[in-house]
Amino acid sequence: MKKFLALILVAVLALGLAACTAAPSTPAQTPSDTTSKTPADTSGGLIKVGIVNNPPSESGYRAANVADFERVFNEANGYKVSTFYSLKNDEQLNAAQQFITDGVDYLLISAAATDGWTNVLQNAKNAGVKVFLFDRMMNVDQSLFEAAVISDMKAQGKMAVQWLLDQKLPEYNVVHIQGAMGSDAQIGRTEPLNEQFEKGTMKCVVQQTATWDEATAKQIVESVINSGEKFNVIYAENDGMARGAVAALDEAGITHGKNGDVVIIGFDFNKWALREVLAGNWNLDVQCSPFQAERIHQMIQDLEAGKTLSEKIVINEERYFDAATITEADIDKYGIGD
Amino acid sequence: MMQNDIVLSIRNICKSFPGVRALQNVDFTLRKGEIHALMGENGAGKSTLIKVLTGVYPKDSGQIFLDINGGLKEINVKSPHEAQSLGISTVYQEITLCPNLTVAENMFIGRGNYRFVSWRSMKKKTAEILKKLNIPARAAQQLGTCSIAVQQMVAIARAVDMECKVLIFDEPTSSLDEQEVEKLFSLMRELKSRGVSIIFITHFLDQMYEISDRVTVLRNGELVGEYEVKDLPRVQLISKMMGKDLDDVSTLQKRKLPDEKTDVLPVYEAVGLSSTSCPNAFDFKISKGEVNGFTGLLGSGRSESVRAIFAADRITGGKIKINGKDVKIKKPKDAMKRGIGYLPEDRKRDGIVEDLSVRENIILALQVMKGFFRPFSRAEAEAFADEYIKLLGIKTASMDTPIKSLSGGNQQKAILARWLLTNPQYLILDEPTRGIDVGTKVEIQKLILKLAEEGVSVTFISSEIEEMLRTCSRLIVMRDRKAVGELKGDDMTQDNIMHMIAGEAVQNA
Amino acid sequence: MRDVLKKFARSQLVIPLFSLLLIVIFNLIRDVEFFSINIVTNNQGYRVLSGNLISILNGASAVAIMSIGMTLITSSCKGQDISVAAVAAIAGSVFVSVLRSNEITIPVIILAFLSSCLVSVLFSTFNGILVAVFKIQPMIATLILFSAGRSIAYWINGGATPTISSPLLASIGGFIPGIPIPTPIIIMVLFLVLISLVLRFTTLGLYTQVVGINEGTAHLNGINPVWVKLIAFMISGICVATAGNITVCRIGLINHETLLLDAEMDVILSVAIGGTALSGGKFNLYGSVIGAYIIQALTVTLYAMKVPSAAVKAYKAIVIILIVVISSPLVKEFAANLINKLFKKQAGAKIPMKAS
Ligand SMILES: Nc1ncnc2c1ncn2[C@@H]1O[C@H](COP(=O)(O)OP(=O)(O)OP(=O)(O)O)[C@@H](O)[C@H]1O
Ligand SMILES: [Mg+2]
């Protein structure tokens, strides 16, 4: 009995903690909550949109993503918005269903998991709710949604590799620091580089995963330095790991960046990373854009205007900055975080 | 002696532990249907012999033969479980059951043939056994909530219930009172008549003489000899065990109770004291240099009463005066600060810190009293430990040996040393002689009287009433968790105690 | 000689030291220069030590420091705190947010450090209360912060991954100008000295073990088990904050998702390898610290061997299982018997020689 009580206590505490941590900057916890504030008949010409996303606490990327949608989808732009955040697929499914029942016009979804959505999307279709997917694809028939705006990780990797080839270095001895094995970003950003290794245009000095951890990246680079092997490129699959790698170079007295011995490449467009590029400490940073709201906004306007959409899968436009071209204004415009 | 009479034969067994030779070339023979006592001082090697026999420890050298289907075959037992399947069933000195499981589970779990037991039938069977042996416990009760005596009986019941050839009891009676011992003995006689051979280890000479047919004596890990019990008088047995003669206990001089001089303040006085485990409030006092005792049957509340004095359980009421001054004793540390020491009844659960060294175990209480920020230096601690190891004759390879590898009796001595070291003005000893050999028992009784001489007050509990009669000048008799009377001076006789316990009037001597 | 050897064979340190030795020998065979130390000039222009040995000592500091607290918790509570890494992320976030709201000077750094310690001690004490007062299994009790801790850290950071940069911080995470040894190593040594002093000048060690081995006895000898457990958690809180802050200073960035990622497993393993039973009781602080170095040595070895990314964890697991098996009582006993037999034969052979 005592044990049982203790368990309950733990559960309550856990819930309490989870609640108070999930709460910040989450405008609506439950869809029903929001709809009660949204009387159906007073929408007064506003387009009703339900957004199902992952919580901003998931990552800096997600925080920027959520902020982007808040910036675009609001009453000033003619939308009546309800939002739901969760990392759990089943909660997301419930929320989506609720939005459909509440009679939204458009449903925008970034799914927690790729599977299990067919039913809900079918319901949406039957109810005449138009669905857009953003940021992540899901495993459903393409007829069930209007369009998907997603990032192409492989394209990002290709961009970086192409830039590297364009530098026409006399030789390419690459230290490749990978993200958590099996993640979308890791797979996409590894592939183009592996192609070069196979072709022999670049030499792989070390290829090792740091599981997105900055400190681990530093240790990997330390280990390469200690082994005495030559390298002149560090290709880190995100900004944090690039930063860790640079810390190791600094301690070992190896120069890097614009006028240095080692070329530094990072991904994700964190503002601080772009500043490193601007300062010439790094050579290149590639964008992984969290900004899909604008594009979806356009497509909704097109649909409202009676046009048909030309593309089903829209690849988010992504870009890169290198030390030679970046400006302060670019950082403000494209950088995420602060 | 016929060869086919022998069930178990142990030849030339040797066993050493780091720093000690526990057994050297020991022989032992067990006949069919006999009760064979194994006697010796603390640390003589009795338990070690049993553990080697049942595969708890591997032997260094020697042979063990067991009667299997009518012929002696050499066996090499590697685990207690294997011993069990060969028909050797054991109750070890330290209770090895699981306190978190129920009585029924403890009786059945881990026993070969009962792989698929239905809980219902298990409970029913347990209830039968409990009833047969008159054990005051329920089948569904958690074992840990039973008193140590009941746990001991459950351990016995578990061993006995099995079909076995050889049954081993390592000090089964140390925590039992007379009635329970009687129950155990009648059970042993019944088993004997069914042809089971029993090895019986005890420090109680009376019990040995009452039940055993033959006796093997060990001393310092060596075999002294094997004797027919009826041919071996007590004095000889003792001198064989100790290698010298026993001091005459009749020379012990207990202190007379100081006459009820009202101007002398009691060292400790409690009015209406009660605790969670001792709900009936009681009054109690003890004066300087007095030795008194609580007596009564097991479960009569004697241990709970002294626990309340030391605040070992949560105190629920009562007023306490030390040397006439009101004090608050809410937790053991308060009691310790007031100069009270308490040697608990259950050494394994409340006394020893198994994995720590003898040295750390001895200095523990004094260290706590000295304070968190003032640890003893290694040298100080060693000096203390050394002094008391010598004083009490604790047999240990070194003071750095973990206390769990000491023999049962020597562990007890180390805990006694712990409290003597705190130099208490009032010492509570709950069964200090449990598992202690005859020689040392006398030493401890002498020590109690010597302490009293020096002005220490002592409260003493023992299941051996003679021991209490020899040392105490006042006895509080308990029944059903209540004090039912007090005996002093010439009224203190075994008969009177029995009468009081039974609830009859006291006959004046 | 025999006695010394036997005593050593029985001591708790033998397995960790033996494992460390094996890894060292393995590496020396692979590459004689593996442990060589060089002096290089770093990008700030100071001469500093570098080499695999330095990498191992440096990289292990955070886990080593946390393993000190974990050892005390393991010993007294008979269980482990699995929330250490998450709480380190919280502490690191507090550290960074204090630094970011001020100009970074030494007093501000001290203030930031103290506030992060305070916060982390508070969270640890929360765990401690669940364990000591409510008697919840440590793993279950700390599961709460294990899962919620990193979200709390996110909330403190108020978003992405804030960075901080200042030469002062670089000298905490890297090198103090003029001193060639990485500062985390120095902090680790300071910590070890500090905790040794605590153990020397208080009875913490004795109390912790008594509570871990037999709470009943502890109670009856005037030790309050609740306090002893709480103290273990509080000390662990300070260790955890220190480890988190060191890691933040190394990179100059707090990433609540990846800071000391999975470090709780490494910490618990260090404790186990170090010879402290995970079921509590007798502990061995120095063993735990050595355990942390073993794990780091292993990691660095795997990097140097260029083990494929996907297989790193598997290799690590295999070696660790091996170490844990060697330190199991069964193998220990076998080894002890072996030593015994070997020496017995020698001793037996000597006697007749003397007689002749
Ligand atoms: N596991 C062990 N490790 C080291 N020494 C041990 C171990 N077990 C027993 N000994 C030593 O062996 C000797 C014999 O111990 P044993 O327990 O057999 O004594 P005993 O005759 O049963 O004594 P008692 O009457 O006190 O129970 C003792 O000196 C004891 O210290
Ligand atoms: Mg014994």
Coordinates of C-alpha atoms in Angstrom, one line a residue, chain B residues 174-457:
Chain B
S174 CA 19.9 -19.8 20.7
S175 CA 16.8 -17.6 20.3
L176 CA 14.1 -20.0 21.5
D177 CA 12.7 -20.2 24.9
E178 CA 12.1 -23.4 26.9
Q179 CA 8.7 -24.3 25.5
E180 CA 9.8 -23.9 21.9
V181 CA 13.0 -25.9 22.6
E182 CA 10.7 -28.6 24.0
K183 CA 8.7 -28.6 20.8
L184 CA 11.8 -28.8 18.7
F185 CA 13.1 -31.7 20.8
S186 CA 10.0 -33.7 20.4
L187 CA 10.2 -33.1 16.7
M188 CA 13.8 -34.2 16.7
R189 CA 12.9 -37.4 18.6
E190 CA 10.2 -38.2 16.1
L191 CA 12.5 -37.7 13.2
K192 CA 15.1 -39.8 14.9
S193 CA 12.7 -42.7 15.3
R194 CA 12.0 -42.4 11.6
G195 CA 15.7 -43.0 11.0
V196 CA 16.8 -39.5 10.3
S197 CA 20.3 -38.6 11.5
I198 CA 20.7 -35.2 13.1
I199 CA 23.7 -33.0 13.7
F200 CA 23.0 -30.6 16.5
I201 CA 25.2 -27.7 17.4
T202 CA 24.6 -25.8 20.6
H203 CA 26.3 -24.0 23.5
F204 CA 23.6 -25.2 26.0
L205 CA 25.1 -28.2 27.8
D206 CA 21.7 -29.1 29.3
Q207 CA 20.1 -29.3 25.9
M208 CA 23.0 -31.3 24.6
Y209 CA 22.7 -33.8 27.4
E210 CA 19.0 -34.0 27.1
I211 CA 18.8 -35.0 23.5
S212 CA 22.1 -36.2 22.1
D213 CA 23.4 -39.7 21.7
R214 CA 27.0 -38.9 20.9
V215 CA 29.1 -35.8 20.8
T216 CA 32.1 -34.7 18.8
V217 CA 34.3 -31.9 20.3
L218 CA 36.3 -29.5 18.3
R219 CA 38.9 -27.0 19.6
N220 CA 40.7 -24.4 17.5
G221 CA 39.8 -26.2 14.3
E222 CA 41.1 -29.5 15.5
L223 CA 39.3 -32.6 16.4
V224 CA 39.4 -33.4 20.2
G225 CA 37.4 -36.6 20.1
E226 CA 34.2 -38.4 19.7
Y227 CA 32.3 -39.6 22.8
E228 CA 29.2 -41.4 23.9
V229 CA 27.2 -38.7 25.7
K230 CA 26.4 -41.0 28.7
D231 CA 30.1 -41.7 29.3
L232 CA 31.1 -38.1 29.3
P233 CA 30.4 -36.0 32.4
R234 CA 29.9 -32.3 32.1
V235 CA 33.2 -31.3 33.7
Q236 CA 35.1 -33.4 31.3
L237 CA 33.2 -32.1 28.3
I238 CA 33.9 -28.6 29.3
S239 CA 37.6 -29.1 29.8
K240 CA 37.8 -30.9 26.5
M241 CA 36.1 -27.9 24.8
M242 CA 38.1 -25.2 26.5
G243 CA 41.3 -27.1 27.1
K244 CA 41.0 -26.0 30.8
D245 CA 38.5 -26.2 33.6
L246 CA 35.6 -23.9 33.8
D247 CA 35.4 -21.3 36.6
D248 CA 32.9 -22.2 39.1
V249 CA 29.9 -20.1 38.5
S250 CA 28.7 -20.5 42.1
T251 CA 31.5 -18.2 43.2
L252 CA 29.8 -15.3 41.3
Q253 CA 28.8 -12.7 43.8
K254 CA 26.0 -10.5 42.8
R255 CA 25.5 -7.1 44.4
K256 CA 22.8 -6.7 46.9
L257 CA 20.1 -4.3 45.9
P258 CA 20.8 -1.0 47.6
D259 CA 18.1 -0.7 50.3
E260 CA 15.3 1.5 49.1
K261 CA 17.0 4.6 50.2
T262 CA 14.8 7.3 48.8
D263 CA 17.5 9.9 48.9
V264 CA 19.4 8.1 46.2
L265 CA 18.3 9.3 42.8
P266 CA 17.9 6.6 40.2
V267 CA 20.2 6.8 37.3
Y268 CA 17.4 6.3 34.9
E269 CA 13.7 6.7 35.6
A270 CA 10.8 6.5 33.2
V271 CA 7.1 7.1 33.9
G272 CA 4.4 6.0 31.5
L273 CA 6.9 5.1 28.8
S274 CA 5.5 3.7 25.6
S275 CA 6.6 3.3 22.0
T276 CA 5.1 2.1 18.7
S277 CA 6.1 -1.4 19.4
C278 CA 5.5 -1.3 23.1
P279 CA 2.1 0.4 23.3
N280 CA 1.4 -0.4 27.0
A281 CA 2.9 2.4 29.0
F282 CA 5.2 1.2 31.8
D283 CA 7.2 2.7 34.7
F284 CA 10.8 1.7 35.2
K285 CA 13.8 2.8 37.1
I286 CA 17.3 1.6 37.8
S287 CA 19.8 3.0 40.3
K288 CA 23.5 3.3 40.2
G289 CA 25.3 0.0 40.1
E290 CA 22.1 -2.0 40.0
V291 CA 21.7 -5.0 37.7
N292 CA 18.1 -5.8 36.9
G293 CA 16.4 -7.7 34.2
F294 CA 13.2 -8.2 32.2
T295 CA 12.0 -11.8 31.9
G296 CA 9.1 -13.5 30.4
L297 CA 8.3 -15.7 27.5
L298 CA 9.2 -14.8 23.9
G299 CA 6.9 -12.2 22.6
S300 CA 6.1 -11.1 26.2
G301 CA 7.4 -7.6 25.3
R302 CA 10.7 -7.7 27.2
S303 CA 12.8 -6.7 24.2
E304 CA 10.3 -4.1 23.2
S305 CA 10.4 -2.6 26.7
V306 CA 14.2 -2.1 26.6
R307 CA 14.0 -0.8 23.1
A308 CA 11.6 1.9 24.3
I309 CA 14.2 2.9 27.0
F310 CA 16.8 3.4 24.3
A311 CA 14.2 5.0 22.0
A312 CA 15.0 2.4 19.3
D313 CA 11.4 2.6 18.1
R314 CA 9.3 5.8 17.9
I315 CA 8.4 7.0 21.4
T316 CA 4.8 7.7 21.9
G317 CA 4.7 8.9 25.4
G318 CA 6.4 9.0 28.8
K319 CA 8.6 11.2 31.0
I320 CA 12.2 10.4 31.6
K321 CA 14.6 11.5 34.2
I322 CA 18.3 10.8 34.2
N323 CA 20.0 11.3 37.6
G324 CA 16.9 13.2 38.7
K325 CA 16.9 15.6 35.8
D326 CA 14.1 15.7 33.2
V327 CA 15.4 14.8 29.8
K328 CA 14.0 14.1 26.4
I329 CA 15.0 10.8 24.7
K330 CA 13.4 10.7 21.3
K331 CA 16.0 8.8 19.3
P332 CA 18.9 6.5 19.9
K333 CA 21.4 9.3 19.7
D334 CA 19.7 11.1 22.6
A335 CA 20.0 8.0 24.7
M336 CA 23.6 7.5 23.7
K337 CA 24.4 11.1 24.7
R338 CA 22.9 10.4 28.1
G339 CA 25.3 7.5 28.6
I340 CA 22.9 4.7 27.7
G341 CA 24.2 1.8 25.7
Y342 CA 22.1 -0.9 24.0
L343 CA 23.1 -4.3 22.7
P344 CA 20.2 -5.4 20.5
E345 CA 18.6 -8.8 20.5
D346 CA 19.0 -9.4 16.7
R347 CA 22.7 -9.2 16.0
K348 CA 22.4 -9.7 12.3
R349 CA 19.6 -7.2 11.7
D350 CA 20.5 -4.5 14.2
G351 CA 24.0 -5.1 15.4
I352 CA 26.7 -5.9 12.9
V353 CA 27.7 -3.9 9.8
E354 CA 28.6 -7.0 7.9
D355 CA 31.1 -5.8 5.3
L356 CA 33.0 -3.4 7.6
S357 CA 36.0 -4.5 9.6
V358 CA 36.0 -5.6 13.2
R359 CA 37.8 -2.4 14.0
E360 CA 35.1 -0.2 12.4
N361 CA 32.4 -2.2 14.1
I362 CA 33.9 -1.8 17.5
I363 CA 34.4 1.9 17.3
L364 CA 31.1 2.7 15.6
A365 CA 29.0 3.9 18.6
L366 CA 31.9 5.8 20.2
Q367 CA 32.6 7.5 16.9
V368 CA 29.0 8.6 16.5
M369 CA 29.1 10.0 20.0
K370 CA 32.3 11.9 19.4
G371 CA 30.8 13.6 16.4
F372 CA 30.6 13.9 12.6
F373 CA 33.5 16.3 12.3
R374 CA 35.9 14.5 14.7
P375 CA 36.8 11.1 13.3
F376 CA 39.2 8.9 15.2
S377 CA 42.6 8.6 13.6
R378 CA 43.5 5.2 12.4
A379 CA 45.9 4.8 15.3
E380 CA 43.3 5.7 17.9
A381 CA 40.8 3.3 16.4
E382 CA 43.3 0.5 16.3
A383 CA 44.3 1.0 19.9
F384 CA 40.6 0.8 21.0
A385 CA 39.9 -2.2 18.8
D386 CA 43.1 -4.0 20.0
E387 CA 42.2 -3.4 23.6
Y388 CA 38.8 -4.8 23.4
I389 CA 39.7 -7.7 21.1
K390 CA 42.1 -8.7 23.9
L391 CA 39.8 -8.0 26.7
L392 CA 36.9 -10.1 25.3
G393 CA 39.1 -12.6 23.6
I394 CA 37.6 -12.0 20.2
K395 CA 38.9 -14.6 17.7
T396 CA 39.7 -12.8 14.5
A397 CA 42.5 -13.1 11.9
S398 CA 43.0 -9.3 12.3
M399 CA 41.1 -6.2 13.2
D400 CA 40.7 -5.4 9.5
T401 CA 38.8 -8.6 8.8
P402 CA 35.2 -8.0 7.8
I403 CA 33.1 -8.8 10.8
K404 CA 30.9 -11.2 8.7
S405 CA 33.7 -13.7 8.5
L406 CA 33.9 -14.0 12.3
S407 CA 32.1 -16.9 14.0
G408 CA 28.7 -16.1 15.4
G409 CA 29.9 -15.9 19.0
N410 CA 32.8 -13.7 18.1
Q411 CA 30.5 -11.3 16.3
Q412 CA 28.5 -11.0 19.4
K413 CA 31.6 -10.2 21.4
A414 CA 32.5 -7.4 19.0
I415 CA 29.1 -5.8 19.4
L416 CA 29.5 -6.0 23.1
A417 CA 32.9 -4.4 22.8
R418 CA 31.3 -1.6 20.8
W419 CA 29.1 -0.6 23.8
L420 CA 31.6 -1.2 26.5
L421 CA 33.9 1.2 24.6
T422 CA 31.4 4.0 25.0
N423 CA 31.8 3.7 28.7
P424 CA 28.1 4.0 29.5
Q425 CA 26.6 4.8 32.8
Y426 CA 23.6 2.5 32.0
L427 CA 24.0 -0.5 29.7
I428 CA 21.1 -2.5 28.3
L429 CA 22.0 -6.0 27.2
D430 CA 19.4 -7.9 25.3
E431 CA 20.6 -11.5 25.1
P432 CA 24.3 -10.7 25.2
T433 CA 25.1 -14.4 25.6
R434 CA 23.3 -15.6 22.6
G435 CA 25.5 -18.0 20.7
I436 CA 28.3 -17.5 23.2
D437 CA 30.2 -20.6 24.5
V438 CA 30.0 -21.8 28.1
G439 CA 33.4 -20.4 29.1
T440 CA 32.7 -16.9 27.7
K441 CA 29.2 -16.9 29.1
V442 CA 30.7 -17.0 32.6
E443 CA 33.2 -14.3 31.5
I444 CA 30.4 -12.1 30.5
Q445 CA 28.4 -12.6 33.7
K446 CA 31.5 -11.8 35.6
L447 CA 32.0 -8.7 33.4
I448 CA 28.4 -7.6 34.2
L449 CA 29.0 -7.9 37.9
K450 CA 32.3 -6.1 37.6
L451 CA 30.7 -3.2 35.7
A452 CA 28.0 -3.0 38.4
E453 CA 30.8 -2.9 41.0
E454 CA 32.3 0.1 39.2
G455 CA 28.9 1.8 39.4
V456 CA 27.4 1.0 35.9
S457 CA 23.8 0.2 35.9

